[in-house]
Coordinates of C-alpha atoms and ligand atoms in Angstrom, one line a residue:
M15 CA 11.2 8.5 -11.3
E16 CA 12.5 8.3 -7.8
F17 CA 9.9 8.7 -4.9
I18 CA 10.1 9.2 -1.1
N19 CA 6.8 9.1 0.0
V20 CA 5.3 6.7 -2.4
N21 CA 6.9 3.4 -3.6
S22 CA 6.1 2.0 -6.9
A23 CA 6.2 -1.5 -8.3
I24 CA 4.9 -3.1 -11.4
D25 CA 4.4 -7.1 -12.1
T26 CA 2.7 -8.5 -15.0
R27 CA 0.5 -5.8 -16.3
I28 CA -0.5 -4.6 -12.5
A29 CA 1.3 -1.7 -10.9
L30 CA 1.3 -1.2 -7.0
I31 CA 1.6 2.2 -5.5
Q32 CA 2.1 2.0 -1.8
L33 CA 1.8 5.2 0.6
N34 CA 5.1 5.5 2.3
R35 CA 4.6 7.8 5.5
P36 CA 4.0 5.0 8.1
N37 CA 4.9 7.2 11.1
E38 CA 2.2 9.8 10.1
L39 CA -0.1 6.9 9.4
N40 CA 0.1 8.2 5.6
A41 CA -1.1 11.7 6.0
L42 CA -1.3 13.3 2.8
N43 CA 1.0 16.0 3.0
L44 CA 2.0 18.1 -0.4
Q45 CA 4.9 16.1 -1.4
L46 CA 3.2 12.7 -1.2
M47 CA 0.1 13.8 -3.2
S48 CA 2.5 15.4 -5.7
E49 CA 4.6 12.0 -6.0
L50 CA 1.2 9.8 -6.1
R51 CA 0.2 12.3 -9.1
D52 CA 3.3 12.1 -10.8
A53 CA 3.3 8.2 -10.2
L54 CA 0.1 7.7 -11.5
K55 CA 0.7 10.1 -14.6
E56 CA 3.9 7.7 -15.3
L57 CA 1.6 4.4 -14.9
D58 CA -1.1 5.7 -17.2
K59 CA 1.2 6.3 -20.0
D60 CA 2.7 2.7 -19.5
D61 CA 1.4 0.2 -22.0
N62 CA 2.7 -2.5 -19.7
V63 CA 0.5 -1.4 -17.0
H64 CA -3.6 -2.3 -17.2
V65 CA -4.6 -1.7 -13.6
I66 CA -3.1 0.3 -10.8
I67 CA -3.5 -0.5 -7.2
I68 CA -3.1 2.1 -4.3
T69 CA -2.4 0.8 -0.9
G70 CA -1.0 2.1 2.4
N71 CA -0.1 -0.4 5.2
E72 CA -2.1 -2.5 7.9
K73 CA -2.6 0.3 9.9
A74 CA -3.3 3.0 7.7
F75 CA -4.5 3.5 4.1
A76 CA -4.2 7.3 5.1
A77 CA -5.5 9.2 8.3
G78 CA -6.3 12.4 5.8
A79 CA -4.4 15.4 4.9
D80 CA -1.6 16.3 7.0
I81 CA -3.1 18.5 9.7
K82 CA 0.2 19.6 10.7
Q83 CA 1.2 21.1 7.3
M84 CA -2.4 23.0 7.1
A85 CA -2.7 24.2 10.3
G86 CA -1.3 27.5 9.8
K87 CA -2.5 28.3 6.7
T88 CA -4.4 31.1 5.3
T89 CA -6.9 30.7 2.5
I90 CA -4.7 32.7 0.2
D91 CA -2.1 29.9 1.2
M92 CA -4.6 27.4 0.4
W93 CA -5.6 28.9 -2.9
K94 CA -1.8 29.3 -3.9
M95 CA -0.8 25.7 -3.6
D96 CA -3.8 24.5 -5.7
Q97 CA -4.2 21.2 -4.2
F98 CA -7.3 20.8 -6.1
S99 CA -5.3 20.5 -9.4
T100 CA -3.3 17.6 -8.4
W101 CA -6.6 15.6 -7.1
E102 CA -7.9 16.6 -10.3
Q103 CA -5.1 14.7 -11.8
I104 CA -5.5 11.9 -9.9
R105 CA -9.3 11.8 -10.6
K106 CA -8.5 11.9 -14.4
T107 CA -6.6 8.6 -14.4
K108 CA -7.7 6.6 -17.3
K109 CA -6.6 3.0 -16.2
P110 CA -8.6 1.3 -13.5
L111 CA -7.7 2.3 -9.7
I112 CA -8.1 -0.3 -6.9
A113 CA -7.8 1.2 -3.5
A114 CA -6.6 -1.8 -1.2
V115 CA -7.2 -0.6 2.8
S116 CA -6.6 -1.5 5.9
G117 CA -6.7 0.4 8.8
F118 CA -7.5 4.0 8.6
A119 CA -9.1 5.7 5.6
L120 CA -9.8 9.0 6.9
G121 CA -10.6 12.6 5.6
G122 CA -8.4 12.8 2.5
G123 CA -7.7 9.0 2.7
C124 CA -11.7 8.2 2.7
E125 CA -11.6 10.6 -0.2
L126 CA -8.8 9.1 -2.0
A127 CA -10.3 5.6 -1.4
M128 CA -13.4 7.0 -3.2
T129 CA -11.6 8.4 -5.9
C130 CA -10.4 5.1 -7.0
D131 CA -12.6 2.7 -9.1
L132 CA -13.1 0.0 -6.7
V133 CA -12.2 -0.6 -2.9
V134 CA -11.0 -3.9 -1.1
A135 CA -10.8 -3.5 2.4
S136 CA -9.5 -5.6 5.3
E137 CA -11.9 -6.4 8.3
T138 CA -10.0 -3.7 10.3
A139 CA -10.5 -1.0 7.8
K140 CA -12.2 2.1 9.3
F141 CA -13.8 5.0 6.8
G142 CA -14.5 8.3 8.2
Q143 CA -14.7 12.1 7.0
P144 CA -13.7 13.6 10.7
E145 CA -12.9 17.0 9.2
I146 CA -15.8 18.4 11.5
N147 CA -13.8 17.5 14.4
I148 CA -11.0 19.8 13.4
G149 CA -13.4 22.8 12.5
V150 CA -13.4 22.3 8.7
M151 CA -15.1 19.8 6.4
P152 CA -14.3 17.5 3.5
G153 CA -12.4 19.4 0.6
A154 CA -11.7 16.6 -1.8
G155 CA -15.1 14.9 -3.0
G156 CA -16.1 13.5 0.5
T157 CA -19.5 15.6 0.6
Q158 CA -20.3 14.4 -3.2
R159 CA -19.1 11.0 -3.4
L160 CA -19.8 9.8 0.0
T161 CA -23.3 10.9 -0.2
K162 CA -24.0 9.3 -4.0
A163 CA -22.2 6.0 -2.9
I164 CA -24.1 5.5 0.7
G165 CA -26.9 8.0 0.5
K166 CA -27.9 11.4 1.9
V167 CA -28.9 10.5 6.0
R168 CA -25.7 8.3 6.3
A169 CA -23.6 10.4 4.8
M170 CA -24.7 13.3 6.6
E171 CA -23.7 11.7 10.0
M172 CA -20.6 10.8 8.9
V173 CA -19.8 14.1 7.7
L174 CA -21.5 16.3 10.5
T175 CA -20.2 13.9 13.9
G176 CA -17.1 12.6 12.1
K177 CA -18.3 9.0 13.0
F178 CA -16.4 6.2 11.6
I179 CA -17.8 3.2 10.0
S180 CA -16.3 -0.3 9.9
A181 CA -15.2 -2.2 6.8
Q182 CA -18.5 -4.3 7.2
E183 CA -20.6 -1.2 7.5
A184 CA -18.9 0.1 4.3
L185 CA -19.7 -3.0 2.6
D186 CA -23.2 -2.8 3.7
Y187 CA -23.5 0.7 2.5
G188 CA -22.2 0.1 -0.8
L189 CA -19.3 1.9 -0.4
I190 CA -16.7 -0.8 -1.0
N191 CA -16.5 -4.2 -2.9
K192 CA -15.1 -6.6 -0.7
V193 CA -14.1 -7.2 2.9
V194 CA -11.2 -10.0 3.5
P195 CA -9.5 -10.9 6.7
V196 CA -6.2 -8.3 7.1
E197 CA -3.6 -10.9 5.9
L198 CA -5.6 -11.1 2.6
Y199 CA -6.4 -7.4 1.9
L200 CA -3.6 -7.0 -0.8
E201 CA -3.9 -10.6 -2.1
A202 CA -7.6 -10.0 -2.5
A203 CA -6.8 -6.3 -4.5
V204 CA -4.4 -8.1 -6.7
S205 CA -7.0 -11.2 -7.8
L206 CA -9.3 -8.2 -8.4
A207 CA -6.8 -6.5 -10.4
K208 CA -5.5 -9.8 -12.4
K209 CA -9.1 -10.4 -13.6
I210 CA -9.3 -6.8 -15.0
S211 CA -5.9 -6.9 -16.4
S212 CA -6.5 -9.8 -18.5
M213 CA -9.7 -8.1 -20.4
S214 CA -9.1 -5.4 -23.1
P215 CA -7.3 -2.3 -21.9
I216 CA -9.1 -0.3 -24.2
A217 CA -12.5 -1.6 -23.4
V218 CA -11.6 -1.3 -19.8
Q219 CA -10.5 2.5 -20.1
L220 CA -13.7 3.3 -22.3
A221 CA -16.1 1.6 -19.9
K222 CA -14.4 3.4 -16.6
E223 CA -14.9 6.5 -18.5
A224 CA -18.3 5.9 -19.2
V225 CA -19.3 4.6 -15.6
N226 CA -17.6 7.6 -13.9
R227 CA -19.7 9.8 -16.2
S228 CA -22.7 9.0 -14.6
F229 CA -21.5 10.4 -11.4
E230 CA -20.8 13.7 -13.3
T231 CA -23.6 14.4 -15.7
H232 CA -27.3 14.0 -16.6
L233 CA -28.6 10.7 -18.2
D234 CA -28.7 12.3 -21.8
Q235 CA -25.2 13.3 -21.6
G236 CA -24.1 10.2 -19.9
L237 CA -25.6 7.9 -22.6
I238 CA -24.1 9.9 -25.4
L239 CA -20.7 9.2 -23.8
E240 CA -21.7 5.6 -23.2
R241 CA -22.8 5.5 -26.9
K242 CA -19.6 7.1 -28.5
N243 CA -17.2 4.9 -26.5
F244 CA -19.3 1.6 -27.2
Y245 CA -18.8 2.5 -30.8
L246 CA -14.8 3.7 -30.0
A247 CA -14.4 -0.1 -28.9
F248 CA -15.2 -1.3 -32.5
A249 CA -12.2 0.3 -33.6
S250 CA -9.9 -1.8 -31.6
E251 CA -8.4 -5.2 -33.0
D252 CA -9.4 -6.5 -29.1
Q253 CA -12.8 -6.1 -30.2
K254 CA -12.1 -8.3 -33.3
E255 CA -10.5 -10.8 -31.1
G256 CA -12.8 -10.8 -28.2
M257 CA -16.1 -11.7 -30.3
Q258 CA -14.2 -14.1 -32.6
A259 CA -12.8 -15.8 -29.6
F260 CA -16.5 -16.6 -28.3
I261 CA -17.4 -17.6 -31.5
E262 CA -14.5 -20.2 -31.6
K263 CA -15.3 -21.0 -28.2
R264 CA -11.6 -20.2 -27.0
K265 CA -10.2 -17.8 -24.7
A266 CA -9.5 -14.2 -25.8
V267 CA -5.8 -12.9 -26.1
F268 CA -6.1 -9.4 -26.1
K269 CA -3.2 -7.1 -27.1
G270 CA -4.3 -3.4 -26.4
K271 CA -4.5 -2.5 -29.7
Ligands
LIG15 N1 -1.8 14.7 9.5 C1 -1.1 14.8 10.6 N2 -0.4 13.8 11.3 C2 -1.2 12.8 11.4 C3 -2.2 12.5 10.8 C4 -3.1 13.7 10.1 N3 -4.0 13.7 9.6 N4 -3.1 11.5 11.7 C5 -2.3 10.6 12.2 N5 -1.1 11.8 12.2 C6 -0.1 11.6 13.3 C7 -0.3 11.8 14.6 O1 0.1 13.1 14.6 C8 1.1 10.8 15.4 O2 2.3 11.5 15.1 P1 3.1 11.6 16.3 O3 2.6 12.4 17.2 O4 3.8 10.4 16.5 O5 4.5 12.6 15.7 C9 0.9 9.7 14.5 O6 0.5 10.1 13.2 C10 0.2 8.5 14.8 O7 -1.4 8.9 15.1 P2 -1.6 8.8 16.6 O8 -0.5 8.9 17.5 O9 -2.9 9.7 16.7 O10 -2.4 7.5 16.3 P3 -3.8 6.6 16.9 O11 -3.5 5.5 16.5 O12 -3.6 7.0 18.6 O13 -5.2 7.6 16.5 C11 -6.3 8.4 14.6 C12 -5.5 7.4 15.1 C13 -6.6 8.0 13.0 C14 -7.5 8.2 15.2 C15 -5.6 9.8 14.8 O14 -4.3 10.0 14.6 C16 -6.3 11.0 14.0 O15 -7.5 11.1 14.6 N6 -5.8 11.5 13.1 C17 -6.3 12.8 12.2 C18 -7.5 11.9 11.5 C19 -8.2 13.2 11.0 O16 -8.9 14.1 11.4 N7 -8.3 13.3 9.5 C20 -9.1 14.2 8.7 C21 -7.6 15.3 8.3 S1 -8.4 16.8 7.5 C22 -8.0 19.2 0.1 C23 -7.9 17.6 0.2 C24 -8.3 17.0 1.0 C25 -8.3 17.5 2.3 C26 -8.6 18.9 2.2 C27 -8.0 19.5 1.3 N8 -7.8 19.9 -0.9 C28 -7.8 19.4 -2.4 C29 -7.9 21.4 -0.9 C30 -8.5 16.8 3.6 C31 -8.4 17.0 4.9 C32 -8.2 16.2 5.7 O17 -8.2 15.0 5.6

């Protein structure tokens, strides 16, 4: 597929999607979001891909939804655009998503990073939900995921005042996995992706689904899904190989079968 607002490349089981509207700080307009959804859908089906990294550029991961595109819209225009279904499809990606963030991750940009499963950031990264400054509020999970990740009072302050937090604060609050010097953020994301891509992709995807379920449901239902996915892993050749390799004291070779 040909994309304009995102670039996509695959290298040894790791796909890299780069948001590509640098002059607008990667503001997430409708076209970019549809392309991102389509790229993810394609990569999710590709057996050669085990892990997907989403990144921007040094100055911005994404500075939010495109304010210029939204400014004149009515409620009915917004409803007809049905952006939620695009975000929903992105959220349903089965393969692990790693956000490699440098610079601004604001509004929808912060929400996109939080939709990913792991977040690696450069020291220059800034996270925020500044929608309140433009008379609205987060609309793609910001009030929910941020609160679950960093707690009510911190989330409330960010959402009600539009305050940005630094990469170090985001790390201290448990919003992200790692902070590295700016020249290393992509490398650090790739290294995390490599580690995960060496595992059984079946077990990885089952585990991702189960961890995410803990955000979406009560403990009882989460445990039921975890149990089913645990049993399901025993239907894979990778489970036999992984356990046999342990017994034989050698490194497992996973085939995704
Ligand atoms: N939208 C459109 N253009 C943007 C933009 C944005 N969010 N952010 C930056 N730009 C554009 C600027 O207008 C400028 O364009 P020109 O003037 O050069 O044409 C260019 O990018 C460079 O920006 P600045 O000149 O402002 O750069 P600075 O370094 O001075 O400032 C900044 C950087 C990030 C502090 C500033 O650009 C800024 O405050 N940007 C807006 C941040 C923001 O408020 N973000 C939240 C947007 S609302 C939904 C899903 C998601 C959402 C809503 C609904 N559904 C599923 C329904 C999300 C909503 C949002 O994210």
